[in-house]
PDB file of C-alpha atoms in Angstrom:
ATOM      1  CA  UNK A   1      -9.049 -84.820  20.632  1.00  0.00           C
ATOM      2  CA  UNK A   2      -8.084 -81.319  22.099  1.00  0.00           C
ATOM      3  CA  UNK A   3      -4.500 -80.293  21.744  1.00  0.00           C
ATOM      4  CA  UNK A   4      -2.625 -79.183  24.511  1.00  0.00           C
ATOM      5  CA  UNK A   5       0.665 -77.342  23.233  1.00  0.00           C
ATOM      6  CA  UNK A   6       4.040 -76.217  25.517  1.00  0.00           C
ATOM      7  CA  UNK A   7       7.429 -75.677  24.766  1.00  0.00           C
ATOM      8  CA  UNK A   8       8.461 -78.589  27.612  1.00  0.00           C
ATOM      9  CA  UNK A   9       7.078 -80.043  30.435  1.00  0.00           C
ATOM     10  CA  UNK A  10       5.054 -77.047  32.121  1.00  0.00           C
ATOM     11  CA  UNK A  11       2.199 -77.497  30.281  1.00  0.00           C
ATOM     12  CA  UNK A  12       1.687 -81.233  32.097  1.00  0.00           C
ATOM     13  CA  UNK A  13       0.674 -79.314  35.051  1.00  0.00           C
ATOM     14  CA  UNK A  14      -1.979 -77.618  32.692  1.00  0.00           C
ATOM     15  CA  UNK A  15      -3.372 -80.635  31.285  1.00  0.00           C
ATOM     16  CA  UNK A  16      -3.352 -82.661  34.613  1.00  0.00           C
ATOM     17  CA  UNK A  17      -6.254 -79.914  35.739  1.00  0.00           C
ATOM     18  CA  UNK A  18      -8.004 -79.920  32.573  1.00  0.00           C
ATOM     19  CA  UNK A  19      -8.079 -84.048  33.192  1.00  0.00           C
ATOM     20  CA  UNK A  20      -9.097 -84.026  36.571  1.00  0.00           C
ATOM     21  CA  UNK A  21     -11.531 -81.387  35.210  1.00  0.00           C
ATOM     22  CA  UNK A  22     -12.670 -83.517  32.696  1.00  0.00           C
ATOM     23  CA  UNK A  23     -11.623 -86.397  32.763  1.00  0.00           C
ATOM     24  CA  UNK A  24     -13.645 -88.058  29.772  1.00  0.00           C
ATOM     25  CA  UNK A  25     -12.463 -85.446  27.862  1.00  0.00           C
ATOM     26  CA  UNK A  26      -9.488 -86.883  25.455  1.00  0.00           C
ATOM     27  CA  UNK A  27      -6.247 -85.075  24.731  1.00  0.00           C
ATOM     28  CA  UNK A  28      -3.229 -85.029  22.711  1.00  0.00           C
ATOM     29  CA  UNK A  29       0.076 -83.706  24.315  1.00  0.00           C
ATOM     30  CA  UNK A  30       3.021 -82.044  22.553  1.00  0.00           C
ATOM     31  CA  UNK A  31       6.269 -80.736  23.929  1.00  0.00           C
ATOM     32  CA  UNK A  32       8.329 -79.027  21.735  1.00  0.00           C
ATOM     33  CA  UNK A  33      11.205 -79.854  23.685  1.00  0.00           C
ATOM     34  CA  UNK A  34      13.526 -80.109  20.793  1.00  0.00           C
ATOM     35  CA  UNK A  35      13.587 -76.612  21.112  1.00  0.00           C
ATOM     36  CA  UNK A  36      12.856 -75.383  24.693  1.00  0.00           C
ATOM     37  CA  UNK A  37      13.145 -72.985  26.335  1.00  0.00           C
ATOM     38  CA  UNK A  38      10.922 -70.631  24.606  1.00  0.00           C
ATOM     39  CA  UNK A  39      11.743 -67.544  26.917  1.00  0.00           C
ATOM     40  CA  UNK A  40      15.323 -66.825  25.771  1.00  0.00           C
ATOM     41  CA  UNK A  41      14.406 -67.066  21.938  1.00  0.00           C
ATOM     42  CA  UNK A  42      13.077 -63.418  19.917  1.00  0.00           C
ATOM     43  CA  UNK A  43       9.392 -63.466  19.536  1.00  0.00           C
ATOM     44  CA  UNK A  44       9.552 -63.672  15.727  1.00  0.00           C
ATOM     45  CA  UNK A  45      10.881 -67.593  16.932  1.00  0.00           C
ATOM     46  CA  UNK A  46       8.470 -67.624  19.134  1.00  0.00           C
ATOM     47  CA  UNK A  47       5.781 -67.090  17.386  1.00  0.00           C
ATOM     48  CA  UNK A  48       7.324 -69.174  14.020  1.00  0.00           C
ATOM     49  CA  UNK A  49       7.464 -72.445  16.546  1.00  0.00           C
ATOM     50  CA  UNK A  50       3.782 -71.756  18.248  1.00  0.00           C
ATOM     51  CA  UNK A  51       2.146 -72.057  14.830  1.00  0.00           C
ATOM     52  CA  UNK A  52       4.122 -74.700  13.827  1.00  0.00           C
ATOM     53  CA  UNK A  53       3.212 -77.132  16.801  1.00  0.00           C
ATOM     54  CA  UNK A  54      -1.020 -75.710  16.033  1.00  0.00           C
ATOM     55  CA  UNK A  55      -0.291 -76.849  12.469  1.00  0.00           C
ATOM     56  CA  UNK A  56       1.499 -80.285  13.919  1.00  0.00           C
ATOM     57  CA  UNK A  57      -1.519 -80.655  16.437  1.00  0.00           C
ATOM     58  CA  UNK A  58      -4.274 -80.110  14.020  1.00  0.00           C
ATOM     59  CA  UNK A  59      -3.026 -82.466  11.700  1.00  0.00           C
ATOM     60  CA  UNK A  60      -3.040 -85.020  14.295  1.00  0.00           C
ATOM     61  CA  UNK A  61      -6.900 -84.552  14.382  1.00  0.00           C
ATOM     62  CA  UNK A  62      -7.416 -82.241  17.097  1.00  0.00           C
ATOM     63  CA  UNK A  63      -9.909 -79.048  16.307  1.00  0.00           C
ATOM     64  CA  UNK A  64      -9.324 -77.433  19.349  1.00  0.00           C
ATOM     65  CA  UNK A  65      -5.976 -76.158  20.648  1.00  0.00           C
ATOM     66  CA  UNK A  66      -4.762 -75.092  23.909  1.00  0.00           C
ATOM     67  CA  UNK A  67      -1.515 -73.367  23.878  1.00  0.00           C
ATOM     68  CA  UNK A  68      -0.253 -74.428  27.447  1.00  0.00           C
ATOM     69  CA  UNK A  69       2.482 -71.958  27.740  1.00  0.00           C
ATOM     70  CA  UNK A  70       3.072 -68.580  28.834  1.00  0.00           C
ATOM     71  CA  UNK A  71       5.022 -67.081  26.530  1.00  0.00           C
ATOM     72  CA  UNK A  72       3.588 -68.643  23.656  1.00  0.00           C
ATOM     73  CA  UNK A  73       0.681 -67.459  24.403  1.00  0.00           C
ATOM     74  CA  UNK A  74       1.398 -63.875  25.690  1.00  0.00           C
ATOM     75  CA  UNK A  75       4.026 -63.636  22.134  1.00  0.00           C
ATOM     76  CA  UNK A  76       1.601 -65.698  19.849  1.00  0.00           C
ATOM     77  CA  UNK A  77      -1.783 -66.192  20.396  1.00  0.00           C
ATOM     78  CA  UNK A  78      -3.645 -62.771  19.476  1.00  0.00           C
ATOM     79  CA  UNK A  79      -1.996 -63.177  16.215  1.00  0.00           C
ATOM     80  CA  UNK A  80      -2.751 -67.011  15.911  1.00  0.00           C
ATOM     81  CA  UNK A  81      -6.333 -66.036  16.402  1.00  0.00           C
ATOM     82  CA  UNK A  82      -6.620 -62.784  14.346  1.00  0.00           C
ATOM     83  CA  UNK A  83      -4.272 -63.139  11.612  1.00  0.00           C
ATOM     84  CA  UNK A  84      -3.898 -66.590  10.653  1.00  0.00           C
ATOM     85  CA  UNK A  85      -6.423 -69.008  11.894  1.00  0.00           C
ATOM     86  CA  UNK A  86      -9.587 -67.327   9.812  1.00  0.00           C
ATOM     87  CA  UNK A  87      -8.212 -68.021   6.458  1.00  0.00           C
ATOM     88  CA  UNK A  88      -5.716 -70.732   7.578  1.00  0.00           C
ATOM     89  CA  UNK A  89      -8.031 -72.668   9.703  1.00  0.00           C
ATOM     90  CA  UNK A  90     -11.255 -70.635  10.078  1.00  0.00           C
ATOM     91  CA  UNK A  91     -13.175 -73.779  11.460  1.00  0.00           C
ATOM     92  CA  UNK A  92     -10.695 -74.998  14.273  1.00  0.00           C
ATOM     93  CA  UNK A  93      -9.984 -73.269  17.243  1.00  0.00           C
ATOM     94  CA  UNK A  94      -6.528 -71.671  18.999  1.00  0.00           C
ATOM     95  CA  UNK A  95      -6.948 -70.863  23.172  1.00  0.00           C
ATOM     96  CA  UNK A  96      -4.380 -70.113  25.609  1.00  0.00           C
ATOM     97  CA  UNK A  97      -3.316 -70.448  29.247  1.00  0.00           C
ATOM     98  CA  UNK A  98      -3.054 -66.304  29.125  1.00  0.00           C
ATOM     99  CA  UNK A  99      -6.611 -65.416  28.699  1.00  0.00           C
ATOM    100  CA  UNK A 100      -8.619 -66.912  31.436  1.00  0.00           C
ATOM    101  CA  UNK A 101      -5.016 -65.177  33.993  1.00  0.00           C
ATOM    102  CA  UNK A 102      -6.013 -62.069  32.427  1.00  0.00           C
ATOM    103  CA  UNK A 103     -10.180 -62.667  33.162  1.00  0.00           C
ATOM    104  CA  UNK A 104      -9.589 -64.185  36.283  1.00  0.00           C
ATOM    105  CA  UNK A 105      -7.568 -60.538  37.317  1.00  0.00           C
ATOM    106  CA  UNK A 106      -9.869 -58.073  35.794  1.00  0.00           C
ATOM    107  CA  UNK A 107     -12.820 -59.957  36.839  1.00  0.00           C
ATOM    108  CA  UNK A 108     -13.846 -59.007  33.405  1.00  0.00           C
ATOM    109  CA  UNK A 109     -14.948 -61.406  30.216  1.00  0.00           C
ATOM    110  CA  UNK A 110     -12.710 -61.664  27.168  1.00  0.00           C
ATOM    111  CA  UNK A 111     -15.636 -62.178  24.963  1.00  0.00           C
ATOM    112  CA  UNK A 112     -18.537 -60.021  26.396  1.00  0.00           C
ATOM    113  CA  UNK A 113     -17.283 -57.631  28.746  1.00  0.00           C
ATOM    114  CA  UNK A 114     -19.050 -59.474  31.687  1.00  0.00           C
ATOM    115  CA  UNK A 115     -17.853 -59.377  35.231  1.00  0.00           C
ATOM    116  CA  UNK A 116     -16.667 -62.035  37.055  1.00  0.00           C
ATOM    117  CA  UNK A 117     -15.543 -63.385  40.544  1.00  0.00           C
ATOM    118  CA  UNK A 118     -13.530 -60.019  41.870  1.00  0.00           C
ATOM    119  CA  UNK A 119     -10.369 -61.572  43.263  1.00  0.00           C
ATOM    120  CA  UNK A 120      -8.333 -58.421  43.225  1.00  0.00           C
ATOM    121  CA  UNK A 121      -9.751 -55.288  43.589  1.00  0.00           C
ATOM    122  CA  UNK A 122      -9.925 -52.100  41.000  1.00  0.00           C
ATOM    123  CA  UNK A 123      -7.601 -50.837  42.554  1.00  0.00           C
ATOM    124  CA  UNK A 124      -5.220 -53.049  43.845  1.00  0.00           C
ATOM    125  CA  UNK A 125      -2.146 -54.167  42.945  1.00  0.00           C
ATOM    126  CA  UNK A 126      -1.144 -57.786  41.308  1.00  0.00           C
ATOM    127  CA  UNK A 127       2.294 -59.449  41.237  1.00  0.00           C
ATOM    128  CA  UNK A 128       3.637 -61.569  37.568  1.00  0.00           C
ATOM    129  CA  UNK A 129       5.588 -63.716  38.295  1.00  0.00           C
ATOM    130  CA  UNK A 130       7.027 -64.990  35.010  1.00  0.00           C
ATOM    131  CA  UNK A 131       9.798 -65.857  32.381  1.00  0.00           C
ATOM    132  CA  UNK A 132      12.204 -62.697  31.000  1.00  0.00           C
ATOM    133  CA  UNK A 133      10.236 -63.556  27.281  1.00  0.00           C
ATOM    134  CA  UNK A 134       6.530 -62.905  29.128  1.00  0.00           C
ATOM    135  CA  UNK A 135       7.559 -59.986  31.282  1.00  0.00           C
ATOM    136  CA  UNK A 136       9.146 -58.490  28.230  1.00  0.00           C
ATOM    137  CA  UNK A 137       6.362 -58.646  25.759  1.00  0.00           C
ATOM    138  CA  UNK A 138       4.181 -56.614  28.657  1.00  0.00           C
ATOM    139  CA  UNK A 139       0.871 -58.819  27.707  1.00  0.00           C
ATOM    140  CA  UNK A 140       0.014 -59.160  31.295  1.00  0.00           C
ATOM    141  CA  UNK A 141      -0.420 -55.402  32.152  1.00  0.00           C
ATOM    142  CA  UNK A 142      -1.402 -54.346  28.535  1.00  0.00           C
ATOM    143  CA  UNK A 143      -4.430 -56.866  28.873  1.00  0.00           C
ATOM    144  CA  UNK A 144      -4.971 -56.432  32.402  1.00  0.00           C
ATOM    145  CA  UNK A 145      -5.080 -52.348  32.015  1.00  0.00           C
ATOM    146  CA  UNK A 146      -7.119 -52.342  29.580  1.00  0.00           C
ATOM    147  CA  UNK A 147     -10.027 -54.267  31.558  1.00  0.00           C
ATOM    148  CA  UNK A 148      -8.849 -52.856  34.686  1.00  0.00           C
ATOM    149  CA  UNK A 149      -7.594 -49.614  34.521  1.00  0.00           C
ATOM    150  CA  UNK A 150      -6.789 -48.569  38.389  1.00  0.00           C
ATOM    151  CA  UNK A 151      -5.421 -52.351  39.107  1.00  0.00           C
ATOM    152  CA  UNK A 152      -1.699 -51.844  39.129  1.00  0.00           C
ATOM    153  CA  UNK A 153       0.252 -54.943  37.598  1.00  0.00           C
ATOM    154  CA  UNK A 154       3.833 -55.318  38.615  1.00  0.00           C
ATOM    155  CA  UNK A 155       5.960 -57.107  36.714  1.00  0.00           C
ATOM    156  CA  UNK A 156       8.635 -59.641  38.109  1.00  0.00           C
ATOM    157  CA  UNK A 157      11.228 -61.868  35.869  1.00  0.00           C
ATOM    158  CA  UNK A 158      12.438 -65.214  37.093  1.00  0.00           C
ATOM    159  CA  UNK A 159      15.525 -66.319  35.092  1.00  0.00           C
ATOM    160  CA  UNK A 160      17.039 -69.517  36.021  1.00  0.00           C
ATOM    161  CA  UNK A 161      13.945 -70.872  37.701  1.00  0.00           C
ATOM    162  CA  UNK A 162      12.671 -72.761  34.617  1.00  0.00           C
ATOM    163  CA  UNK A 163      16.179 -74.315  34.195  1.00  0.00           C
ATOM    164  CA  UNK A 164      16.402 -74.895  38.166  1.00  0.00           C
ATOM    165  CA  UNK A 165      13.409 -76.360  37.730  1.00  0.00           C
ATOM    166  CA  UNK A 166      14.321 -78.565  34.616  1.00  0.00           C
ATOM    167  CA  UNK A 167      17.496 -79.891  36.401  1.00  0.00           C
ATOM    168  CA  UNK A 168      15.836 -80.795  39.558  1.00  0.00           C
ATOM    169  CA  UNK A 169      17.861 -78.832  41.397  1.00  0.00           C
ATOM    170  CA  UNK A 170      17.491 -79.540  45.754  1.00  0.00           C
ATOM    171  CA  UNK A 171      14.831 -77.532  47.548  1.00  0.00           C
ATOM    172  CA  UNK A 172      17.439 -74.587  49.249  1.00  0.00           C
ATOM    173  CA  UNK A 173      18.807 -73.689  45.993  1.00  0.00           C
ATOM    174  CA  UNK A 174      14.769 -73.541  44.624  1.00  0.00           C
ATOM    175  CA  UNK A 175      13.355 -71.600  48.014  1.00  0.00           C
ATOM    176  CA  UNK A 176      16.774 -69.126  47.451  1.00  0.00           C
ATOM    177  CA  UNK A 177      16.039 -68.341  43.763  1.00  0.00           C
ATOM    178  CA  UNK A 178      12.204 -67.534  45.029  1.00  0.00           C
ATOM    179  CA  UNK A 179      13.829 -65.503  47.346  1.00  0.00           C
ATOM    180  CA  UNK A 180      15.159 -63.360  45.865  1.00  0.00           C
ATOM    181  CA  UNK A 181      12.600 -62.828  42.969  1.00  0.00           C
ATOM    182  CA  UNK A 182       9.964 -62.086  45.541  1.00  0.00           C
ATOM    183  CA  UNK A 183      12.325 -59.314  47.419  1.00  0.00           C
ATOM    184  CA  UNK A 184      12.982 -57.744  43.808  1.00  0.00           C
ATOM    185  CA  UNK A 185       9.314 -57.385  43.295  1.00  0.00           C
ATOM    186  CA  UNK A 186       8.432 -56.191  46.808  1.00  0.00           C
ATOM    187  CA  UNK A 187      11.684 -53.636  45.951  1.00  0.00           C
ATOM    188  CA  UNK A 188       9.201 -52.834  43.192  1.00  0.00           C
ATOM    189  CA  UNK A 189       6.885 -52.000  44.832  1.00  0.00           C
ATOM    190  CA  UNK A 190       8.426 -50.425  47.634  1.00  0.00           C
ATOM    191  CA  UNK A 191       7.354 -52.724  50.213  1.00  0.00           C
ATOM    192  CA  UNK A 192       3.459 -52.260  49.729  1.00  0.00           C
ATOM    193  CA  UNK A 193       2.077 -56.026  49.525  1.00  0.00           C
ATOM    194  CA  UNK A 194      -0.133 -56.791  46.753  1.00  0.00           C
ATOM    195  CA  UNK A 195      -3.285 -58.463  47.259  1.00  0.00           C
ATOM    196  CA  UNK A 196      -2.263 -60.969  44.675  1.00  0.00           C
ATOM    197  CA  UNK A 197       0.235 -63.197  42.635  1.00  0.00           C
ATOM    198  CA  UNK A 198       0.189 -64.921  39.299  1.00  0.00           C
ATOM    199  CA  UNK A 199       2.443 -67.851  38.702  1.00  0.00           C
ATOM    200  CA  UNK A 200       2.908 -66.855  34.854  1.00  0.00           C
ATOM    201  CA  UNK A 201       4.929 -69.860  33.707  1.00  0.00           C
ATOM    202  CA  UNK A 202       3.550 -73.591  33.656  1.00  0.00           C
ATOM    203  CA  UNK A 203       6.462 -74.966  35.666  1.00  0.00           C
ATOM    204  CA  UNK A 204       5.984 -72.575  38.444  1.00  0.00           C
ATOM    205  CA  UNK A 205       3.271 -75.023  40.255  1.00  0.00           C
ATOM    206  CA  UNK A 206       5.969 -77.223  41.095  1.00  0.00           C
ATOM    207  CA  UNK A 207       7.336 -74.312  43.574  1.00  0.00           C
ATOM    208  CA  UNK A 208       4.078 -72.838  44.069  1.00  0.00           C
ATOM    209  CA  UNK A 209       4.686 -73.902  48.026  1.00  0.00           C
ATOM    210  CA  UNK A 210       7.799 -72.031  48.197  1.00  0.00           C
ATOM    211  CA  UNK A 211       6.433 -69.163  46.736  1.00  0.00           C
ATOM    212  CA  UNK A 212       3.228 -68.933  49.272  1.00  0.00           C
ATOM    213  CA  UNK A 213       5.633 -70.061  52.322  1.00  0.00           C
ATOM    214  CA  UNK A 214       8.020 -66.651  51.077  1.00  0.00           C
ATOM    215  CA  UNK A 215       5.316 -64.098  49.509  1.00  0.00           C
ATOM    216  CA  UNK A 216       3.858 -62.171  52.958  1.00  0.00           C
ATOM    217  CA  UNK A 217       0.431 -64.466  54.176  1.00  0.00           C
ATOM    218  CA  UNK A 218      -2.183 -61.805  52.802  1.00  0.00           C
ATOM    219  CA  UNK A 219      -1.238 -62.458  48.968  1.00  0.00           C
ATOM    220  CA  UNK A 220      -3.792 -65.045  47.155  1.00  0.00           C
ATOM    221  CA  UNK A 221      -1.621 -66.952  45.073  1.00  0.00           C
ATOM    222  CA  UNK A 222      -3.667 -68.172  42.156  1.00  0.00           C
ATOM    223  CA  UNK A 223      -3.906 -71.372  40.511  1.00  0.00           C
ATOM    224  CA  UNK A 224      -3.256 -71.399  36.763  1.00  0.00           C
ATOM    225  CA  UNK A 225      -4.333 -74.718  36.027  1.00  0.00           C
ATOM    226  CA  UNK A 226      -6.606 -74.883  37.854  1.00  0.00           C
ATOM    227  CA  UNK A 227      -8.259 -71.587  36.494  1.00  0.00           C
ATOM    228  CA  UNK A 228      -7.495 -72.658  32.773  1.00  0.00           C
ATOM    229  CA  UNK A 229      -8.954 -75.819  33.407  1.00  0.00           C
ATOM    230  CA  UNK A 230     -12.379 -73.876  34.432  1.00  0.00           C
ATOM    231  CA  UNK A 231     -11.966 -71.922  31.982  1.00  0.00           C
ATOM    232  CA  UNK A 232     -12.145 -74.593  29.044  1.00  0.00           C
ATOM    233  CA  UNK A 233     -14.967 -76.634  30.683  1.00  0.00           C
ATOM    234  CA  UNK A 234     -16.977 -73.166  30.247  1.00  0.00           C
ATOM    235  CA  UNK A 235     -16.200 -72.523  26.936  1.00  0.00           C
ATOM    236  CA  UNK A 236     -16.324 -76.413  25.974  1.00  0.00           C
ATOM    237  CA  UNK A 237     -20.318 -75.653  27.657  1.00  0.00           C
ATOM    238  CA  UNK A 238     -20.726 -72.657  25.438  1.00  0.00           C
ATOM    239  CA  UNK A 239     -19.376 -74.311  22.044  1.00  0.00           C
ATOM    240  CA  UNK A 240     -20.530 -78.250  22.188  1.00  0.00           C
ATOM    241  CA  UNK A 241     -19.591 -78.686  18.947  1.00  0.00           C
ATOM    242  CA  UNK A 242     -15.828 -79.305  20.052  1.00  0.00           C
ATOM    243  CA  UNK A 243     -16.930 -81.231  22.736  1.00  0.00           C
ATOM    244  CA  UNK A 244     -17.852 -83.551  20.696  1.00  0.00           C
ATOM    245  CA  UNK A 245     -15.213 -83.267  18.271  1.00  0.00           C
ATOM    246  CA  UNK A 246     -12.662 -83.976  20.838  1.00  0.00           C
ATOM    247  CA  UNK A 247     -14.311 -87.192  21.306  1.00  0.00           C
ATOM    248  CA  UNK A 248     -15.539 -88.326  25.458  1.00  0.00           C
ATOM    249  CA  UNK A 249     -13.303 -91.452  25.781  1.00  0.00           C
ATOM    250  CA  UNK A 250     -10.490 -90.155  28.207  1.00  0.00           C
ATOM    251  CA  UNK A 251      -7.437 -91.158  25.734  1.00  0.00           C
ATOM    252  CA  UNK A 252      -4.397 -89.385  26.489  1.00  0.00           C
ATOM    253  CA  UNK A 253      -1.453 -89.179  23.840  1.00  0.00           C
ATOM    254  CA  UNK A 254       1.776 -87.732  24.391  1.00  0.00           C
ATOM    255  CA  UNK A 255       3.937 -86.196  21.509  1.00  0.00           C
ATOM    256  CA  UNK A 256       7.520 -84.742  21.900  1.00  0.00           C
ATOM    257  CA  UNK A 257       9.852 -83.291  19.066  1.00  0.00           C
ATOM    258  CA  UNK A 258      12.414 -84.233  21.708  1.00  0.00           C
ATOM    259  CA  UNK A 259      13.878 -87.621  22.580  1.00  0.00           C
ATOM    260  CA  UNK A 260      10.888 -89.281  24.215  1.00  0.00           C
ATOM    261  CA  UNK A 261      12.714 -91.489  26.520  1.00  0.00           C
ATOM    262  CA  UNK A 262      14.332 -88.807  28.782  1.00  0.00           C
ATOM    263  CA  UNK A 263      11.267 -86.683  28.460  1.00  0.00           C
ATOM    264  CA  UNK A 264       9.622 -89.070  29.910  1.00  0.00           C
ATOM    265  CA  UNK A 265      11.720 -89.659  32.659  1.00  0.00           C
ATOM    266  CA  UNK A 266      11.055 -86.227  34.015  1.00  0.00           C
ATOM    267  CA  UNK A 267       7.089 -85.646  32.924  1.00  0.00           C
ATOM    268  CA  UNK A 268       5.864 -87.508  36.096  1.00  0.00           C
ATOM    269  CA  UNK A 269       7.031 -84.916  38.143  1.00  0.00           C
ATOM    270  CA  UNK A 270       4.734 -82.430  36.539  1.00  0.00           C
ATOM    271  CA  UNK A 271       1.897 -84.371  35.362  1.00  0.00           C
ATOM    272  CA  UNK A 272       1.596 -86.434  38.475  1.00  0.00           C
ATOM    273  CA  UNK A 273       1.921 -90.014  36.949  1.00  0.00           C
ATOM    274  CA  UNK A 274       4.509 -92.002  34.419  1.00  0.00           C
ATOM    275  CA  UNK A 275       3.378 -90.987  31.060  1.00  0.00           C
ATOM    276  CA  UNK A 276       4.788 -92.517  27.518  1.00  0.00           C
ATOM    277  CA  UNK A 277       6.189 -90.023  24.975  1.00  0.00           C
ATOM    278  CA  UNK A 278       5.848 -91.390  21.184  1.00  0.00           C
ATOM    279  CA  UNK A 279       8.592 -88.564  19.072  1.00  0.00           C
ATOM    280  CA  UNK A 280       6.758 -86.963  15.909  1.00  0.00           C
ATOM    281  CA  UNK A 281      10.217 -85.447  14.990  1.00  0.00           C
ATOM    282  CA  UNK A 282      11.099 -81.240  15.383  1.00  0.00           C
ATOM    283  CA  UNK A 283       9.801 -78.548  14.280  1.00  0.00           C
ATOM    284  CA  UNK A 284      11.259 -76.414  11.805  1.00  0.00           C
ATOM    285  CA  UNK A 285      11.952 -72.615  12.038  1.00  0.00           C
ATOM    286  CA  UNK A 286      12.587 -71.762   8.617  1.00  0.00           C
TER     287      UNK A 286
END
């Protein structure tokens, strides 16, 4: 099994690429939406949950996890994967949705240096859009600068979407929150248009429409899933060994340290089909 790991629900959107991706691939699911959201909560939480759903995930068999949320992975992952994971776990595996945003902007390879497909160029200018935790922690332009020094990264914080989002709230009230986030960046940037936008937050595909029909025509709004999803089917290519440890059968499971009857009831509308939630009880922070 590979692990998929998100707060909540975004990180349905992620794994419904990586199974049209590869779809004989078999995954595990967990929400930890006992306690989402993730972006209000200090990093020190942040990072205290995170390795708590790897540890949860691993023990359920998987070898390979995918942390399918932003701010888990911009707060958590560098130090999953440098300062616990080689004495912890030093034969398992901890990705995120992060890297591959950062590669696919840079047009430069995490692990060699290589270039890659220029989407944006050297020195353009690329627009976050993201939760208050991920634009705080400044991962995206830290990372982004240092592959891509003259790229310019502006920074733009959605509060309330997620929660908008969450509640289902009617399509005006959605398209006016977008609104106004994509005024305050172009206020940003002091009306120059950048050449392209990140979604930085799992749930954000669900409004991805309103943000291309409000962003000006010329920005390239780019698919996270559908670039983590590439993403893992390369490095699944490059590392067999947790192909085959993640076993070719298609299963899907779905975990949730929440109540798995209303999580349930809202999954289909970011995974794309009714899904059953079995509860493996909360994580702890202390």
């Amino acid at each position: 099994m590979i692990g998929v790991f998100d707060s909540g629900h975004g990180g349905l959107t992620v794994l419904h690429a990586l199974t049209q991706r590869m779809p004989a691939a078999s995954f595990t699911y967990f929400g930890d939406h006992g306690n989402a959201p993730y972006g209000p909560r200090p990093e020190g939480e942040i990072y205290t949950l995170t390795l708590a759903a790897v540890e949860r995930l691993f023990a359920e068999g998987c070898s390979l996890v995918l942390i399918a949320c932003n701010t888990a992975s911009a707060v958590a992952l560098r130090r999953l994967q440098q300062d616990w994971l080689p004495d912890a776990a030093p034969e398992r595996r901890v990705l995120g949705v992060f890297v591959p945003m950062v590669e696919a902007l840079s047009a430069v390879s995490w692990r060699d240096g290589a270039p890659g497909p220029k989407r944006v160029p050297e020195d353009g200018m690329v627009a976050v859009f993201a939760t208050q935790r991920t634009i705080h922690s400044g991962a995206y332009p830290f990372e982004v600068g240092l592959r891509a020094p003259r790229m310019r990264v502006v920074s733009q914080a959605c509060p309330n979407l997620v929660a908008a989002i969450e509640a289902d709230e009617p399509e005006d009230v959605l398209h006016d929150l977008v609104t106004g986030y994509v005024a305050a960046m172009l206020k940003q940037t002091e009306g120059r248009v950048p050449e392209a936008a990140v979604l930085g937050c799992t749930h954000y595909p669900l409004v991805a429409h309103l943000f291309a029909a409000v962003l000006p025509s010329s920005v390239q709004l780019l698919d996270q899933p559908t670039i983590v999803a590439d993403s893992l089917a390369d490095y699944l290519t490059r590392h067999p060994r947790f192909a085959v440890e993640s076993g070719q059968t298609g299963a899907r499971r779905f975990l949730t340290s929440g109540d798995p009857a209303r999580v349930a009831a809202f999954a289909s509308r970011f995974f794309g089909s009714e899904v059953t939630f079995q509860a493996v009880g909360e994580l702890n922070l202390l």
